[in-house]
PDB file of C-alpha atoms in Angstrom:
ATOM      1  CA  UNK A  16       1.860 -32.055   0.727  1.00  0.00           C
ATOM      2  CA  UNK A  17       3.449 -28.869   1.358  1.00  0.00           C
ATOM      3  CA  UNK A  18       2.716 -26.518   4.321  1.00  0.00           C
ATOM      4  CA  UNK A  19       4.245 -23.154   5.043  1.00  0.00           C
ATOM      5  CA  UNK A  20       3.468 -21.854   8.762  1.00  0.00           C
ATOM      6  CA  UNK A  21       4.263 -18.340   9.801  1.00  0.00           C
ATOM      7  CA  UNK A  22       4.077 -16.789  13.752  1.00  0.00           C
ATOM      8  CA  UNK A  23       3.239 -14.428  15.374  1.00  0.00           C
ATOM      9  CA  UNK A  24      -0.170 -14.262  13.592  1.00  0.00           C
ATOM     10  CA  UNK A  25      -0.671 -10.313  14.825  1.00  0.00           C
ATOM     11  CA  UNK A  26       1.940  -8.514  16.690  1.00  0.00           C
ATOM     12  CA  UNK A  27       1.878  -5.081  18.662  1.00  0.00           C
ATOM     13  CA  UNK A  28       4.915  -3.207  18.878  1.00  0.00           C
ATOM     14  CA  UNK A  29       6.515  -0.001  19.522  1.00  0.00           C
ATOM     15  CA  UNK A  30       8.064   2.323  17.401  1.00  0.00           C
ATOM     16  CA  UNK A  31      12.093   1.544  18.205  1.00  0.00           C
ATOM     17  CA  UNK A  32      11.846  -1.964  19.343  1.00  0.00           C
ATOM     18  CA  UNK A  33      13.397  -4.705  17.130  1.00  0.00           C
ATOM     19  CA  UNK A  34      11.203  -7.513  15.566  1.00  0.00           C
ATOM     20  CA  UNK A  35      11.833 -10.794  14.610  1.00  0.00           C
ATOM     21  CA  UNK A  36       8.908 -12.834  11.681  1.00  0.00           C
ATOM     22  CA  UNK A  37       9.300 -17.058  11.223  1.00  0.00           C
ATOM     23  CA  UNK A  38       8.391 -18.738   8.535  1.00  0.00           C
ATOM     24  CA  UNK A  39       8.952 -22.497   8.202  1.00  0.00           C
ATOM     25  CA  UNK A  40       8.316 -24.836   5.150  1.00  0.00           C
ATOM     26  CA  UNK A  41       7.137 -27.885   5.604  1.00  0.00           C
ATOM     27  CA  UNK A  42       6.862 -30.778   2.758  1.00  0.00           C
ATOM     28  CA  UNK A  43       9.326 -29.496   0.507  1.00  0.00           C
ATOM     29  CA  UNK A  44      13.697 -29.477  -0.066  1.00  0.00           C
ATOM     30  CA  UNK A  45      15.428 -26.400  -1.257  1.00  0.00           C
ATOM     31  CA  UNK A  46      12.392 -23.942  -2.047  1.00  0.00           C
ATOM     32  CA  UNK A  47      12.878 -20.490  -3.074  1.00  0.00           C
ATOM     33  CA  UNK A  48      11.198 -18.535  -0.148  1.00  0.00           C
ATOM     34  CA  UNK A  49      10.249 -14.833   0.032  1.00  0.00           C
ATOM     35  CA  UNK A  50       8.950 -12.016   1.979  1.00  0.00           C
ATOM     36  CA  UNK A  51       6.512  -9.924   1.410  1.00  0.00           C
ATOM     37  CA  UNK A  52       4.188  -6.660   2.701  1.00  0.00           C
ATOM     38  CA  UNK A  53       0.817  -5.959   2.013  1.00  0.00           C
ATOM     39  CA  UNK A  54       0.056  -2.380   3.226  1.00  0.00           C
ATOM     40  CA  UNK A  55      -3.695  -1.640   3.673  1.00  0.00           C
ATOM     41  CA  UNK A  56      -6.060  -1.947   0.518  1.00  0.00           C
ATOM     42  CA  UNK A  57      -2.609  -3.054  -1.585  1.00  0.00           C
ATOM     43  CA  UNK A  58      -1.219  -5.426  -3.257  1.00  0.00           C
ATOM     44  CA  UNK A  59       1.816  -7.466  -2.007  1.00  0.00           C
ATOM     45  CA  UNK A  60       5.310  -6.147  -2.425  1.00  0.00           C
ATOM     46  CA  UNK A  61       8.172  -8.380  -2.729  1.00  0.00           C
ATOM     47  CA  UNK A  62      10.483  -7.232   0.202  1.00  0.00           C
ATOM     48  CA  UNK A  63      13.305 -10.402  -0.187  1.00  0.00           C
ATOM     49  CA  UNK A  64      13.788 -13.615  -1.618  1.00  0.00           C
ATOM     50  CA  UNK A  65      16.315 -16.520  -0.835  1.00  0.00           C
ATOM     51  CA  UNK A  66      17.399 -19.348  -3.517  1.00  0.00           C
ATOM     52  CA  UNK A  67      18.941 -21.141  -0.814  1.00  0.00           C
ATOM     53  CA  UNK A  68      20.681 -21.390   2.510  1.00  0.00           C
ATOM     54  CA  UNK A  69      22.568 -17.680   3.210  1.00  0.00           C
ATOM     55  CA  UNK A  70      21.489 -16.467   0.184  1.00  0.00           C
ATOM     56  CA  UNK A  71      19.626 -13.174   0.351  1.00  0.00           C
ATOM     57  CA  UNK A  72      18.650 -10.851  -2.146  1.00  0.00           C
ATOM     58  CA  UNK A  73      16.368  -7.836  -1.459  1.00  0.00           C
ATOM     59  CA  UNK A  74      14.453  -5.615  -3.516  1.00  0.00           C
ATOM     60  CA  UNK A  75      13.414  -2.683  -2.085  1.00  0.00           C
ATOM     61  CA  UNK A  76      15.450  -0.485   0.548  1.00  0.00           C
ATOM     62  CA  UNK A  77      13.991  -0.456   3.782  1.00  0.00           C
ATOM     63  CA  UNK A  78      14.797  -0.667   8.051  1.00  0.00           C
ATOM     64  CA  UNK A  79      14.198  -4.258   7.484  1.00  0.00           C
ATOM     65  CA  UNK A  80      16.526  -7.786   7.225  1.00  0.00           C
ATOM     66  CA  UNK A  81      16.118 -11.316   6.258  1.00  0.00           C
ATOM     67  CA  UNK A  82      18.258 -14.054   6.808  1.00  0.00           C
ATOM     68  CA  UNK A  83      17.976 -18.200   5.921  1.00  0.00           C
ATOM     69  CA  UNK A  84      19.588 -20.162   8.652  1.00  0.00           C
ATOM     70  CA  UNK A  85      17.970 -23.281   7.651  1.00  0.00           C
ATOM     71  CA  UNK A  86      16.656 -24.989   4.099  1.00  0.00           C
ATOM     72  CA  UNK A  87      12.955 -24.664   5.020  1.00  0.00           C
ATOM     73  CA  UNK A  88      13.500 -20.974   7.678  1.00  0.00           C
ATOM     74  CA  UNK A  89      13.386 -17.991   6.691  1.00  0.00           C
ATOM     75  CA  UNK A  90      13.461 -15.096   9.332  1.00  0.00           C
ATOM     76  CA  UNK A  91      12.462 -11.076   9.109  1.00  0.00           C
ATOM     77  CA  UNK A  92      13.441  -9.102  10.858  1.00  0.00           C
ATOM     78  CA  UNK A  93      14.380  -5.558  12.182  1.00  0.00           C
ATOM     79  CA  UNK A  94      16.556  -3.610  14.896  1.00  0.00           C
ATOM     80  CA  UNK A  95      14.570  -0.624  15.708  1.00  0.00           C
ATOM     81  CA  UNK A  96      10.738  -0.723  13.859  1.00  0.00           C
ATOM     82  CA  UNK A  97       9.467   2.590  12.479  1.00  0.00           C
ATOM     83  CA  UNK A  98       5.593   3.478  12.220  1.00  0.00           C
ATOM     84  CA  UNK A  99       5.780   2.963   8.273  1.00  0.00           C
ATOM     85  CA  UNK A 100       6.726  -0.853   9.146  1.00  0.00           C
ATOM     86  CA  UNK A 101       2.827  -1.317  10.560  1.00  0.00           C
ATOM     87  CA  UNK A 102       1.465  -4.168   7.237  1.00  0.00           C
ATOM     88  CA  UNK A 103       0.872  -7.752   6.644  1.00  0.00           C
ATOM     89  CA  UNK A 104       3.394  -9.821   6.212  1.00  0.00           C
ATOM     90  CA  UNK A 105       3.051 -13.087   4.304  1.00  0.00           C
ATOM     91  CA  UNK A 106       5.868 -14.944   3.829  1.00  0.00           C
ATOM     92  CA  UNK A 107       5.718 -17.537   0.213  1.00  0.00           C
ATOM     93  CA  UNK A 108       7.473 -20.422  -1.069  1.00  0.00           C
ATOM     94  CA  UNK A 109       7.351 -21.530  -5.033  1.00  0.00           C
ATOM     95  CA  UNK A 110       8.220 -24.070  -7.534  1.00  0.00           C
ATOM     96  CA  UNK A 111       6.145 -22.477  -9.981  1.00  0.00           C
ATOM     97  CA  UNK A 112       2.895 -21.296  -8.748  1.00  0.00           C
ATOM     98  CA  UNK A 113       3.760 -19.161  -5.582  1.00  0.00           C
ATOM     99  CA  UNK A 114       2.175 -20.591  -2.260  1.00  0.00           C
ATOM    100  CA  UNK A 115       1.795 -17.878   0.684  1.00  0.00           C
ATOM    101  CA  UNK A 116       1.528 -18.591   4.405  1.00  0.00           C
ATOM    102  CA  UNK A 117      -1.426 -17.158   6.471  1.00  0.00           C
ATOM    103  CA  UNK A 118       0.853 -13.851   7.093  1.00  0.00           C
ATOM    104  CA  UNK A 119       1.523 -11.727  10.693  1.00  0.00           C
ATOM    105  CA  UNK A 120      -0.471  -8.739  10.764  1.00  0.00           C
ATOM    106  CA  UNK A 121       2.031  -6.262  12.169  1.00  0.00           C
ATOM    107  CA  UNK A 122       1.285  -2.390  13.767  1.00  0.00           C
ATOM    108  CA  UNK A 123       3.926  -0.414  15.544  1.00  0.00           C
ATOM    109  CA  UNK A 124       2.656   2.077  17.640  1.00  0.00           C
TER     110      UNK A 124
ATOM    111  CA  UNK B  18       6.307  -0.647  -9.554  1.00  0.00           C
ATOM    112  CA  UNK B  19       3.039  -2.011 -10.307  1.00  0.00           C
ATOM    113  CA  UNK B  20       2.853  -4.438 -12.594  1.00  0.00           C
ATOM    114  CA  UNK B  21      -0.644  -5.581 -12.503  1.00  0.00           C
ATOM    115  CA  UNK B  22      -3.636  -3.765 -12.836  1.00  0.00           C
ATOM    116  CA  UNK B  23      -7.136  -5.137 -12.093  1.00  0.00           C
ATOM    117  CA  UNK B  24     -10.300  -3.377 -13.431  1.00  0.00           C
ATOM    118  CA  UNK B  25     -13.049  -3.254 -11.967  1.00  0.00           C
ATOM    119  CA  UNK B  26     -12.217  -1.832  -8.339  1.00  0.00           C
ATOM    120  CA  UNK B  27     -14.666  -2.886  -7.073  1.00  0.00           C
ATOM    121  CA  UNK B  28     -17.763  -5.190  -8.092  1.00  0.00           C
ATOM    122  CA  UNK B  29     -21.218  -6.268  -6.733  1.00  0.00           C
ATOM    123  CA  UNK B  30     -23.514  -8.936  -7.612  1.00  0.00           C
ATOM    124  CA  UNK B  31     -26.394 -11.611  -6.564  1.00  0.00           C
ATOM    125  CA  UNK B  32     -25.851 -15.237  -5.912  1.00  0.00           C
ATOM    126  CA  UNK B  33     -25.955 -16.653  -9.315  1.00  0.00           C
ATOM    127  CA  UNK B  34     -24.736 -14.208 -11.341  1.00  0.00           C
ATOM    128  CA  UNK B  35     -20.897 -14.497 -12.889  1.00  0.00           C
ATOM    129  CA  UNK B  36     -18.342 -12.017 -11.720  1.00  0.00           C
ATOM    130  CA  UNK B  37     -15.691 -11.089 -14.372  1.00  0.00           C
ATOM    131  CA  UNK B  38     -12.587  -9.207 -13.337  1.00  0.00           C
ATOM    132  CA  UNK B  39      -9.597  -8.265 -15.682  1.00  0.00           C
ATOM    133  CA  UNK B  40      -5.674  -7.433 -15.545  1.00  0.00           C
ATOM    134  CA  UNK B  41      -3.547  -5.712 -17.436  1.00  0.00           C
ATOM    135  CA  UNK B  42       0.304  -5.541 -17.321  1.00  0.00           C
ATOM    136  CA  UNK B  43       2.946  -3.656 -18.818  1.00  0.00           C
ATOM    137  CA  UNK B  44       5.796  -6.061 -19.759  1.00  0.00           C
ATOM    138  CA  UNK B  45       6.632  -9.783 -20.721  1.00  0.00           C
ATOM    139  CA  UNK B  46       5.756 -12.327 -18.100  1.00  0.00           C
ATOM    140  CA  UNK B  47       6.689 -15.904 -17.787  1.00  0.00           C
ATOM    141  CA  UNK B  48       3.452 -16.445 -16.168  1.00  0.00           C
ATOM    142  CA  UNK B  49       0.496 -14.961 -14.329  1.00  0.00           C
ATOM    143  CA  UNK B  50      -1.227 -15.957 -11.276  1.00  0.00           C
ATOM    144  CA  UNK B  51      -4.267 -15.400  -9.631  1.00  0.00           C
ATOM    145  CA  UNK B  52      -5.108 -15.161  -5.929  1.00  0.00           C
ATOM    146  CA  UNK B  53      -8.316 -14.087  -3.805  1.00  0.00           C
ATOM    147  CA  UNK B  54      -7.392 -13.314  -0.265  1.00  0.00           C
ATOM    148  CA  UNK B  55     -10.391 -13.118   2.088  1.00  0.00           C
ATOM    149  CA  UNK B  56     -10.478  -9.807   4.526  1.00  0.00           C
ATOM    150  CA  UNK B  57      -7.705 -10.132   6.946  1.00  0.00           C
ATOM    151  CA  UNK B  58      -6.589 -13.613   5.774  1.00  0.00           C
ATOM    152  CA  UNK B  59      -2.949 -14.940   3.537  1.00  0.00           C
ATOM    153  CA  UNK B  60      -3.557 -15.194  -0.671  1.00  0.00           C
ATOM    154  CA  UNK B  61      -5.132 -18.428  -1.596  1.00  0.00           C
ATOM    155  CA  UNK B  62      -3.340 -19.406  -4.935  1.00  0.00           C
ATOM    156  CA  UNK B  63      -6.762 -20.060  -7.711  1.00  0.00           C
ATOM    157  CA  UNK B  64      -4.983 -20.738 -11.307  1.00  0.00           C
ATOM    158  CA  UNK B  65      -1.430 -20.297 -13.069  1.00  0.00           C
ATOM    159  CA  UNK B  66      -1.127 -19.455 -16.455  1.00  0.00           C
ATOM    160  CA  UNK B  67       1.648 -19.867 -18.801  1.00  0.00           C
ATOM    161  CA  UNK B  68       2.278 -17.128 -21.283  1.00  0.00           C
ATOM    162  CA  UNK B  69       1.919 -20.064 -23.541  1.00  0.00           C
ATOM    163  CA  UNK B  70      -1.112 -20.753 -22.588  1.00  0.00           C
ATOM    164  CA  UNK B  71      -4.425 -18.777 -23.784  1.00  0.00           C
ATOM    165  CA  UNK B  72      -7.238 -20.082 -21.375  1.00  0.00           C
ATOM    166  CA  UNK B  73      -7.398 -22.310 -18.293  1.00  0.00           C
ATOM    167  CA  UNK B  74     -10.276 -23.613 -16.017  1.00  0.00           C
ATOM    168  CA  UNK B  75     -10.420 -24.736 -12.481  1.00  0.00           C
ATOM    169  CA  UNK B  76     -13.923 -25.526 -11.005  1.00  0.00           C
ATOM    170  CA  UNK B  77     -15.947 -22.541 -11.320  1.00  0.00           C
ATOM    171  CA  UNK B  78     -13.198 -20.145 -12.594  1.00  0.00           C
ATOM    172  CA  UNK B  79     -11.877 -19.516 -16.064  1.00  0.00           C
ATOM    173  CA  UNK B  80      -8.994 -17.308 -16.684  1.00  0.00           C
ATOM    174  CA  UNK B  81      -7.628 -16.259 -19.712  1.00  0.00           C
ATOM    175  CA  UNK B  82      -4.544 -14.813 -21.570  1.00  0.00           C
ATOM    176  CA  UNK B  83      -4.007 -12.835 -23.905  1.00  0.00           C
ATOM    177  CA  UNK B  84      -0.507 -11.507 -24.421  1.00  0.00           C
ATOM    178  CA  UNK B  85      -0.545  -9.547 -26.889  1.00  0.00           C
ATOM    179  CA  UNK B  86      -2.803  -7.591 -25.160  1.00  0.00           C
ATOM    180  CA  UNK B  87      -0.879  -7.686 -22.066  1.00  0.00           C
ATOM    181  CA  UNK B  88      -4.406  -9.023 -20.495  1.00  0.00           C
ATOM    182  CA  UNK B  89      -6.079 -11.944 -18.719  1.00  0.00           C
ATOM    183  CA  UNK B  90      -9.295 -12.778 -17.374  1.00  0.00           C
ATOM    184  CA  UNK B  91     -10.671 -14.272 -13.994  1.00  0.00           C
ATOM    185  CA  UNK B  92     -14.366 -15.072 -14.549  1.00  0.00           C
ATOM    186  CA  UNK B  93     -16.505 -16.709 -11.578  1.00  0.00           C
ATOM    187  CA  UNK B  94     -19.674 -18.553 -12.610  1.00  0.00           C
ATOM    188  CA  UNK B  95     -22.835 -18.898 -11.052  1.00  0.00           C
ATOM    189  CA  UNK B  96     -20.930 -16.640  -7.726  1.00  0.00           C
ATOM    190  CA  UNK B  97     -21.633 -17.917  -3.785  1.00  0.00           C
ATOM    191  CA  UNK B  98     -21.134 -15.557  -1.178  1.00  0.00           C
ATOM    192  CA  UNK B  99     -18.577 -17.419   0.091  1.00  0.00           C
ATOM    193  CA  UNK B 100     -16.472 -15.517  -3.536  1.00  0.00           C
ATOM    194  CA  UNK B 101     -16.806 -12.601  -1.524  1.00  0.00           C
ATOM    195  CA  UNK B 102     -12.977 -11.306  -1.204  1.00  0.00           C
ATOM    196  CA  UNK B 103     -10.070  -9.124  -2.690  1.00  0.00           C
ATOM    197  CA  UNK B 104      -8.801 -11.073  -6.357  1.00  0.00           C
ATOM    198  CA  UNK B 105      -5.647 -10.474  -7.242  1.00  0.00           C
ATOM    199  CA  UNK B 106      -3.837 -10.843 -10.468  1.00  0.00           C
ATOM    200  CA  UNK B 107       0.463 -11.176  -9.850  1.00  0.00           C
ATOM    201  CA  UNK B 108       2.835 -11.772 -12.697  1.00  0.00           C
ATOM    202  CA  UNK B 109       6.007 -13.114 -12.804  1.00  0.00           C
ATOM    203  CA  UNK B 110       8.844 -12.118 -15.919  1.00  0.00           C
ATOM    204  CA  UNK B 111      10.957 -14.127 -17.194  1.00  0.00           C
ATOM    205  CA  UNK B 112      13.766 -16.151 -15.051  1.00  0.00           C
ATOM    206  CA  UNK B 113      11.920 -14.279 -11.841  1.00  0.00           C
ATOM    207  CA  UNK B 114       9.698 -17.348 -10.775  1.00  0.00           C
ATOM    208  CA  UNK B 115       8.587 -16.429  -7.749  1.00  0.00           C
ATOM    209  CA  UNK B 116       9.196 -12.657  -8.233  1.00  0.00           C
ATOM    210  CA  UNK B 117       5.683 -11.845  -8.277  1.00  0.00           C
ATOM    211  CA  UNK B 118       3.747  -8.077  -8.799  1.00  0.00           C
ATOM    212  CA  UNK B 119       0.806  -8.014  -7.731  1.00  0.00           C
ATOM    213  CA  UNK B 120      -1.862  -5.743  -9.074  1.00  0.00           C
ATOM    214  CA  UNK B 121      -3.709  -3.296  -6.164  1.00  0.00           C
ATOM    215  CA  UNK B 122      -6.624  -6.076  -6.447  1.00  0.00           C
ATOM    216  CA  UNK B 123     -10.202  -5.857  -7.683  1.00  0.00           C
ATOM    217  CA  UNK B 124     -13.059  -6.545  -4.423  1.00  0.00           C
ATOM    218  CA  UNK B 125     -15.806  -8.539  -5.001  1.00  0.00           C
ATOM    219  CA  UNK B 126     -18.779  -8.252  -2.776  1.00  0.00           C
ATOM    220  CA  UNK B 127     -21.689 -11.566  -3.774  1.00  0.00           C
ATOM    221  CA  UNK B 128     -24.686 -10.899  -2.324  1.00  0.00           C
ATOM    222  CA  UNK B 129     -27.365 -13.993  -0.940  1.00  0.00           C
TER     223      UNK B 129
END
C-alpha cells in the first residue's frame, strides 16, 4: 500500500530565515505530487504540482519554491520566510482520488 | 478561487442522529472528493465521485451528485463523536486530476 510521510511535523521559524518541507512517497512509481497550504479555518490551496522528475508547475505567486529531485521527493521550500508564510502544509500524491500526508504545521515569527 | 462551497458552516447534533452537509461549485468537474480532517491533523480522503456518477456509499456515508445542479451531498448516518471534524468537499476539472479546490469546509461538532 501506499504511504506518503512528510517532516518536520511543526516548525518555528523566523521571519527571514529560509525553510526547507520533505515529502516522500512510499508504495507507488511516478505519482503526480503536490503542495499545498491550509491557512487557519480554510480550505487547502494548491501551491505546486510535479508530473514527474524536474517538472514543476506552480499556481499561485508566492516567496515560495518546489523542486523534485527524486520520483517519490518532493521538497518546499523558501530563501527568506515572511510572516504571511505561517499555515499547514500538506503535501498529496494522486492517481485519482488525491491522498494527503499528515502536513507540517508551520509559524514564522 | 474557490471552487467549492459547503453549507452548513457549521453543524451540531446528538449521537445517533445523521449529519447532512452540502457543496456547491461553479464549473465542470471531472470529479469531486470528499475529505474530513480532524482539528490539527492531514485530510483523510472519505469517497470519490465521478461526474458520471449520481450517488455513492462507503460505510456510514452517502454522497451524492448532481451536476446539473453543480451539487453533491455528504450524509453521515446514525453520527459517533468520533465524526466530530472539519468535512471538506474538493473538486477536480477536467484533465486537472489532482488539481483539487477545496471548499472553506463545513464543521461538525457530534455530541455523546
Amino acid at each position: 500500500s501506499q504511504t506518503i510521510h512528510q517532516w518536520p511535523a511543526t516548525l518555528v521559524q523566523p521571519v527571514g530565515s529560509p525553510l526547507s518541507l520533505e515529502c516522500t512517497v512510499e508504495g507507488t512509481s511516478n505519482p503526480n505530487l503536490y503542495w499545498y497550504r491550509q491557512a487557519a479555518g480554510r480550505g487547502l490551496q494548491l501551491l505546486f504540482y510535479s508530473v514527474g522528475i524536474g517538472q514543476i508547475s506552480s499556481e499561485v505567486p508566492q516567496n515560495l519554491s518546489a523542486s523534485r529531485p527524486q520520483d517519490r521527493q518532493f521538497i518546499l521550500s523558501s530563501k527568506k520566510l515572511l510572516l504571511s508564510d505561517s499555515g499547514f502544509y500538506l503535501c498529496a500524491w494522486s492517481v485519482e482520488s488525491v491522498y494527503f500526508g499528515p502536513g507540517t504545521r508551520l509559524t514564522v515569527l | 478561487s474557490q471552487q467549492g462551497e459547503e453549507d452548513p458552516q457549521a453543524l451540531s447534533i446528538q449521537e445517533g442522529e445523521n449529519a447532512t452537509m452540502n457543496c456547491s461549485y461553479k464549473t465542470s468537474i471531472n470529479n469531486l472528493q470528499w475529505y474530513r480532517q480532524n482539528s490539527g491533523r492531514g485530510l483523510v480522503h472519505l469517497i470519490l465521485i465521478r461526474s458520471n456518477e449520481r450517488e455513492k456509499h462507503s460505510g456510514r456515508l452517502r454522497v451524492t451528485l448532481d451536476t446539473s445542479k453543480k451539487s453533491s451531498s455528504l450524509l453521515i448516518t446514525a453520527s459517533r463523536a468520533a465524526d466530530t471534524a472539519s468535512y471538506f468537499c474538493a473538486t477536480a476539472q477536467t484533465d486537472s486530476w489532482g488539481k483539487l479546490q477545496f471548499g472553506a469546509g463545513t464543521q461538525v461538532v457530534v455530541t455523546p
